């Protein structure tokens, strides 16, 4: 899930599609379960909400954009909320990753993509049974200081039950309706048999989504917690600055995704051009390509787990399929839905599932995830370092 309570939506990419979104599941706690793919040529300084052509038909579990717009317009004509009507249509459709955001939520998501947000410093995901779980806790944030951990079950927000709600709804509750830094939100948490309510004071936070550490054996550990703006370039810069023969341990565990363009840029650190992924929109296939000039010889191991999602799965799948990295850990989440955003009459934004993405070898990720080359449910990082050393990545 996105790192810090936000939904990641990708901007400009080398893809040739209309504005899309790749749902990357479990948003940072305030995140909505989706990432956007950009329109052709990118959208400098803007977000990926462009007016793509309306869907001509909806597959099972998908919503026709025209139906959604009609429902919103009719509700507004009756003096009701267009966004609420649209949410009801999406909820009935069975589109698990479809979502509707009001203007304020969407603006907050955009800010989060720039690496800043107001929240409590935790990312969350929606489990298969509908529960909302903590995916990651940001060091030094309110949730971290209160002792919350990854895997904790979020039961209530300010007394309201959240099981069965979408990630976007839970994110909105955690952030509050324009709540300022310093305001308090009461989060009901369960850990095993213990349940309690934790008052968290919202704060203005900056994400730290790429961290670089030089290990004792001389190898480099690059952890990417989420693909926010600039994350891909930071990965490339770290690889370029590393000693020539130093191996890289690329840690994608708990990475809920983010901007797809940033994942493609990160892939470009290790690939000399070529295919990163394909995706379809209403049956039309598009492709994402790495930039040329990446380091193709440096030993590389990618660490993944069940919290590795969406854009992070796209990166892991590309490195695995193209034989560039040995993947170690456990099966990834399996979030590979392509979504298309569109404006509704009241200014809110709907993101609807229109297709899926695939790895370079043609494997579908959605609902399946990526099985690592070496399955290591326990002591995964230790095993990964051993593999990296065997590849000649350590002294």
JSON list of C-alpha atoms in Angstrom, two decimals, residues 239-337:
[
{"chain": "A", "resi": 239, "resn": "UNK", "atom": "CA", "xyz": [22.88, 2.66, -8.61]},
{"chain": "A", "resi": 240, "resn": "UNK", "atom": "CA", "xyz": [25.04, 5.05, -10.61]},
{"chain": "A", "resi": 241, "resn": "UNK", "atom": "CA", "xyz": [26.81, 6.25, -7.45]},
{"chain": "A", "resi": 242, "resn": "UNK", "atom": "CA", "xyz": [27.51, 2.73, -6.15]},
{"chain": "A", "resi": 243, "resn": "UNK", "atom": "CA", "xyz": [30.99, 1.21, -6.43]},
{"chain": "A", "resi": 244, "resn": "UNK", "atom": "CA", "xyz": [31.42, -0.60, -9.72]},
{"chain": "A", "resi": 245, "resn": "UNK", "atom": "CA", "xyz": [31.27, -4.17, -8.44]},
{"chain": "A", "resi": 246, "resn": "UNK", "atom": "CA", "xyz": [28.84, -3.67, -5.55]},
{"chain": "A", "resi": 247, "resn": "UNK", "atom": "CA", "xyz": [25.74, -5.81, -5.74]},
{"chain": "A", "resi": 248, "resn": "UNK", "atom": "CA", "xyz": [22.28, -4.38, -5.07]},
{"chain": "A", "resi": 249, "resn": "UNK", "atom": "CA", "xyz": [19.59, -5.75, -2.78]},
{"chain": "A", "resi": 250, "resn": "UNK", "atom": "CA", "xyz": [16.39, -4.10, -4.05]},
{"chain": "A", "resi": 251, "resn": "UNK", "atom": "CA", "xyz": [13.84, -4.32, -1.22]},
{"chain": "A", "resi": 252, "resn": "UNK", "atom": "CA", "xyz": [10.26, -4.04, -2.48]},
{"chain": "A", "resi": 253, "resn": "UNK", "atom": "CA", "xyz": [8.60, -5.64, 0.53]},
{"chain": "A", "resi": 254, "resn": "UNK", "atom": "CA", "xyz": [5.49, -3.81, 1.68]},
{"chain": "A", "resi": 255, "resn": "UNK", "atom": "CA", "xyz": [5.57, -1.55, -1.38]},
{"chain": "A", "resi": 256, "resn": "UNK", "atom": "CA", "xyz": [1.96, -0.93, -2.34]},
{"chain": "A", "resi": 257, "resn": "UNK", "atom": "CA", "xyz": [2.84, 0.69, -5.63]},
{"chain": "A", "resi": 258, "resn": "UNK", "atom": "CA", "xyz": [2.42, 4.27, -6.73]},
{"chain": "A", "resi": 259, "resn": "UNK", "atom": "CA", "xyz": [3.28, 6.06, -9.94]},
{"chain": "A", "resi": 260, "resn": "UNK", "atom": "CA", "xyz": [3.77, 3.52, -12.70]},
{"chain": "A", "resi": 261, "resn": "UNK", "atom": "CA", "xyz": [6.10, 5.90, -14.50]},
{"chain": "A", "resi": 262, "resn": "UNK", "atom": "CA", "xyz": [8.37, 5.88, -11.46]},
{"chain": "A", "resi": 263, "resn": "UNK", "atom": "CA", "xyz": [8.46, 2.07, -11.44]},
{"chain": "A", "resi": 264, "resn": "UNK", "atom": "CA", "xyz": [9.46, 2.14, -15.11]},
{"chain": "A", "resi": 265, "resn": "UNK", "atom": "CA", "xyz": [12.22, 4.65, -14.32]},
{"chain": "A", "resi": 266, "resn": "UNK", "atom": "CA", "xyz": [13.46, 2.39, -11.52]},
{"chain": "A", "resi": 267, "resn": "UNK", "atom": "CA", "xyz": [13.52, -0.54, -13.96]},
{"chain": "A", "resi": 268, "resn": "UNK", "atom": "CA", "xyz": [15.64, 1.62, -16.25]},
{"chain": "A", "resi": 269, "resn": "UNK", "atom": "CA", "xyz": [18.37, 1.62, -13.59]},
{"chain": "A", "resi": 270, "resn": "UNK", "atom": "CA", "xyz": [18.97, -2.07, -14.30]},
{"chain": "A", "resi": 271, "resn": "UNK", "atom": "CA", "xyz": [17.85, -2.56, -17.92]},
{"chain": "A", "resi": 272, "resn": "UNK", "atom": "CA", "xyz": [19.20, -1.26, -21.20]},
{"chain": "A", "resi": 273, "resn": "UNK", "atom": "CA", "xyz": [15.83, -0.41, -22.69]},
{"chain": "A", "resi": 274, "resn": "UNK", "atom": "CA", "xyz": [13.30, -3.06, -23.64]},
{"chain": "A", "resi": 275, "resn": "UNK", "atom": "CA", "xyz": [9.90, -4.14, -22.41]},
{"chain": "A", "resi": 276, "resn": "UNK", "atom": "CA", "xyz": [8.84, -3.60, -18.79]},
{"chain": "A", "resi": 277, "resn": "UNK", "atom": "CA", "xyz": [5.16, -4.54, -19.04]},
{"chain": "A", "resi": 278, "resn": "UNK", "atom": "CA", "xyz": [2.13, -4.58, -21.27]},
{"chain": "A", "resi": 279, "resn": "UNK", "atom": "CA", "xyz": [-1.43, -3.62, -20.40]},
{"chain": "A", "resi": 280, "resn": "UNK", "atom": "CA", "xyz": [-4.76, -3.55, -22.14]},
{"chain": "A", "resi": 281, "resn": "UNK", "atom": "CA", "xyz": [-7.57, -1.03, -22.21]},
{"chain": "A", "resi": 282, "resn": "UNK", "atom": "CA", "xyz": [-10.82, -2.37, -23.58]},
{"chain": "A", "resi": 283, "resn": "UNK", "atom": "CA", "xyz": [-8.85, -5.01, -25.46]},
{"chain": "A", "resi": 284, "resn": "UNK", "atom": "CA", "xyz": [-6.24, -2.68, -26.96]},
{"chain": "A", "resi": 285, "resn": "UNK", "atom": "CA", "xyz": [-2.73, -3.59, -25.87]},
{"chain": "A", "resi": 286, "resn": "UNK", "atom": "CA", "xyz": [-0.18, -0.97, -24.89]},
{"chain": "A", "resi": 287, "resn": "UNK", "atom": "CA", "xyz": [3.43, -1.31, -23.73]},
{"chain": "A", "resi": 288, "resn": "UNK", "atom": "CA", "xyz": [5.82, 0.27, -21.24]},
{"chain": "A", "resi": 289, "resn": "UNK", "atom": "CA", "xyz": [9.53, 0.41, -22.06]},
{"chain": "A", "resi": 290, "resn": "UNK", "atom": "CA", "xyz": [12.64, 1.05, -19.98]},
{"chain": "A", "resi": 291, "resn": "UNK", "atom": "CA", "xyz": [15.01, 3.81, -20.95]},
{"chain": "A", "resi": 292, "resn": "UNK", "atom": "CA", "xyz": [18.34, 2.70, -22.45]},
{"chain": "A", "resi": 293, "resn": "UNK", "atom": "CA", "xyz": [21.64, 2.85, -20.61]},
{"chain": "A", "resi": 294, "resn": "UNK", "atom": "CA", "xyz": [20.88, 0.99, -17.39]},
{"chain": "A", "resi": 295, "resn": "UNK", "atom": "CA", "xyz": [23.43, -1.11, -15.48]},
{"chain": "A", "resi": 296, "resn": "UNK", "atom": "CA", "xyz": [22.90, -4.62, -16.81]},
{"chain": "A", "resi": 297, "resn": "UNK", "atom": "CA", "xyz": [25.91, -6.30, -15.21]},
{"chain": "A", "resi": 298, "resn": "UNK", "atom": "CA", "xyz": [25.69, -5.48, -11.53]},
{"chain": "A", "resi": 299, "resn": "UNK", "atom": "CA", "xyz": [24.54, -8.43, -9.32]},
{"chain": "A", "resi": 300, "resn": "UNK", "atom": "CA", "xyz": [20.91, -7.83, -8.33]},
{"chain": "A", "resi": 301, "resn": "UNK", "atom": "CA", "xyz": [18.47, -9.51, -5.95]},
{"chain": "A", "resi": 302, "resn": "UNK", "atom": "CA", "xyz": [14.89, -8.26, -5.48]},
{"chain": "A", "resi": 303, "resn": "UNK", "atom": "CA", "xyz": [13.11, -8.91, -2.17]},
{"chain": "A", "resi": 304, "resn": "UNK", "atom": "CA", "xyz": [9.31, -9.26, -2.37]},
{"chain": "A", "resi": 305, "resn": "UNK", "atom": "CA", "xyz": [6.45, -10.33, -0.13]},
{"chain": "A", "resi": 306, "resn": "UNK", "atom": "CA", "xyz": [2.66, -10.33, 0.14]},
{"chain": "A", "resi": 307, "resn": "UNK", "atom": "CA", "xyz": [2.71, -6.56, 0.57]},
{"chain": "A", "resi": 308, "resn": "UNK", "atom": "CA", "xyz": [4.45, -6.00, -2.77]},
{"chain": "A", "resi": 309, "resn": "UNK", "atom": "CA", "xyz": [1.71, -4.67, -5.01]},
{"chain": "A", "resi": 310, "resn": "UNK", "atom": "CA", "xyz": [0.79, -3.09, -8.29]},
{"chain": "A", "resi": 311, "resn": "UNK", "atom": "CA", "xyz": [3.58, -0.90, -9.65]},
{"chain": "A", "resi": 312, "resn": "UNK", "atom": "CA", "xyz": [6.07, -2.72, -7.41]},
{"chain": "A", "resi": 313, "resn": "UNK", "atom": "CA", "xyz": [4.89, -6.05, -8.87]},
{"chain": "A", "resi": 314, "resn": "UNK", "atom": "CA", "xyz": [5.33, -4.57, -12.33]},
{"chain": "A", "resi": 315, "resn": "UNK", "atom": "CA", "xyz": [8.97, -3.81, -11.53]},
{"chain": "A", "resi": 316, "resn": "UNK", "atom": "CA", "xyz": [9.66, -7.17, -9.88]},
{"chain": "A", "resi": 317, "resn": "UNK", "atom": "CA", "xyz": [8.00, -9.03, -12.75]},
{"chain": "A", "resi": 318, "resn": "UNK", "atom": "CA", "xyz": [10.08, -7.19, -15.34]},
{"chain": "A", "resi": 319, "resn": "UNK", "atom": "CA", "xyz": [13.37, -7.87, -13.56]},
{"chain": "A", "resi": 320, "resn": "UNK", "atom": "CA", "xyz": [12.47, -11.53, -13.08]},
{"chain": "A", "resi": 321, "resn": "UNK", "atom": "CA", "xyz": [11.13, -12.24, -16.57]},
{"chain": "A", "resi": 322, "resn": "UNK", "atom": "CA", "xyz": [14.07, -10.60, -18.26]},
{"chain": "A", "resi": 323, "resn": "UNK", "atom": "CA", "xyz": [16.57, -12.54, -16.18]},
{"chain": "A", "resi": 324, "resn": "UNK", "atom": "CA", "xyz": [17.97, -9.38, -14.65]},
{"chain": "A", "resi": 325, "resn": "UNK", "atom": "CA", "xyz": [17.38, -10.19, -10.97]},
{"chain": "A", "resi": 326, "resn": "UNK", "atom": "CA", "xyz": [16.92, -13.17, -8.70]},
{"chain": "A", "resi": 327, "resn": "UNK", "atom": "CA", "xyz": [13.69, -12.64, -6.78]},
{"chain": "A", "resi": 328, "resn": "UNK", "atom": "CA", "xyz": [13.55, -13.82, -3.16]},
{"chain": "A", "resi": 329, "resn": "UNK", "atom": "CA", "xyz": [10.77, -13.84, -0.56]},
{"chain": "A", "resi": 330, "resn": "UNK", "atom": "CA", "xyz": [7.11, -14.80, -0.82]},
{"chain": "A", "resi": 331, "resn": "UNK", "atom": "CA", "xyz": [4.37, -14.50, -3.42]},
{"chain": "A", "resi": 332, "resn": "UNK", "atom": "CA", "xyz": [3.37, -10.91, -4.11]},
{"chain": "A", "resi": 333, "resn": "UNK", "atom": "CA", "xyz": [-0.13, -9.52, -3.56]},
{"chain": "A", "resi": 334, "resn": "UNK", "atom": "CA", "xyz": [-1.51, -9.87, -7.08]},
{"chain": "A", "resi": 335, "resn": "UNK", "atom": "CA", "xyz": [-2.82, -6.40, -7.97]},
{"chain": "A", "resi": 336, "resn": "UNK", "atom": "CA", "xyz": [-2.68, -5.67, -11.65]},
{"chain": "A", "resi": 337, "resn": "UNK", "atom": "CA", "xyz": [-5.91, -3.91, -12.58]}
]
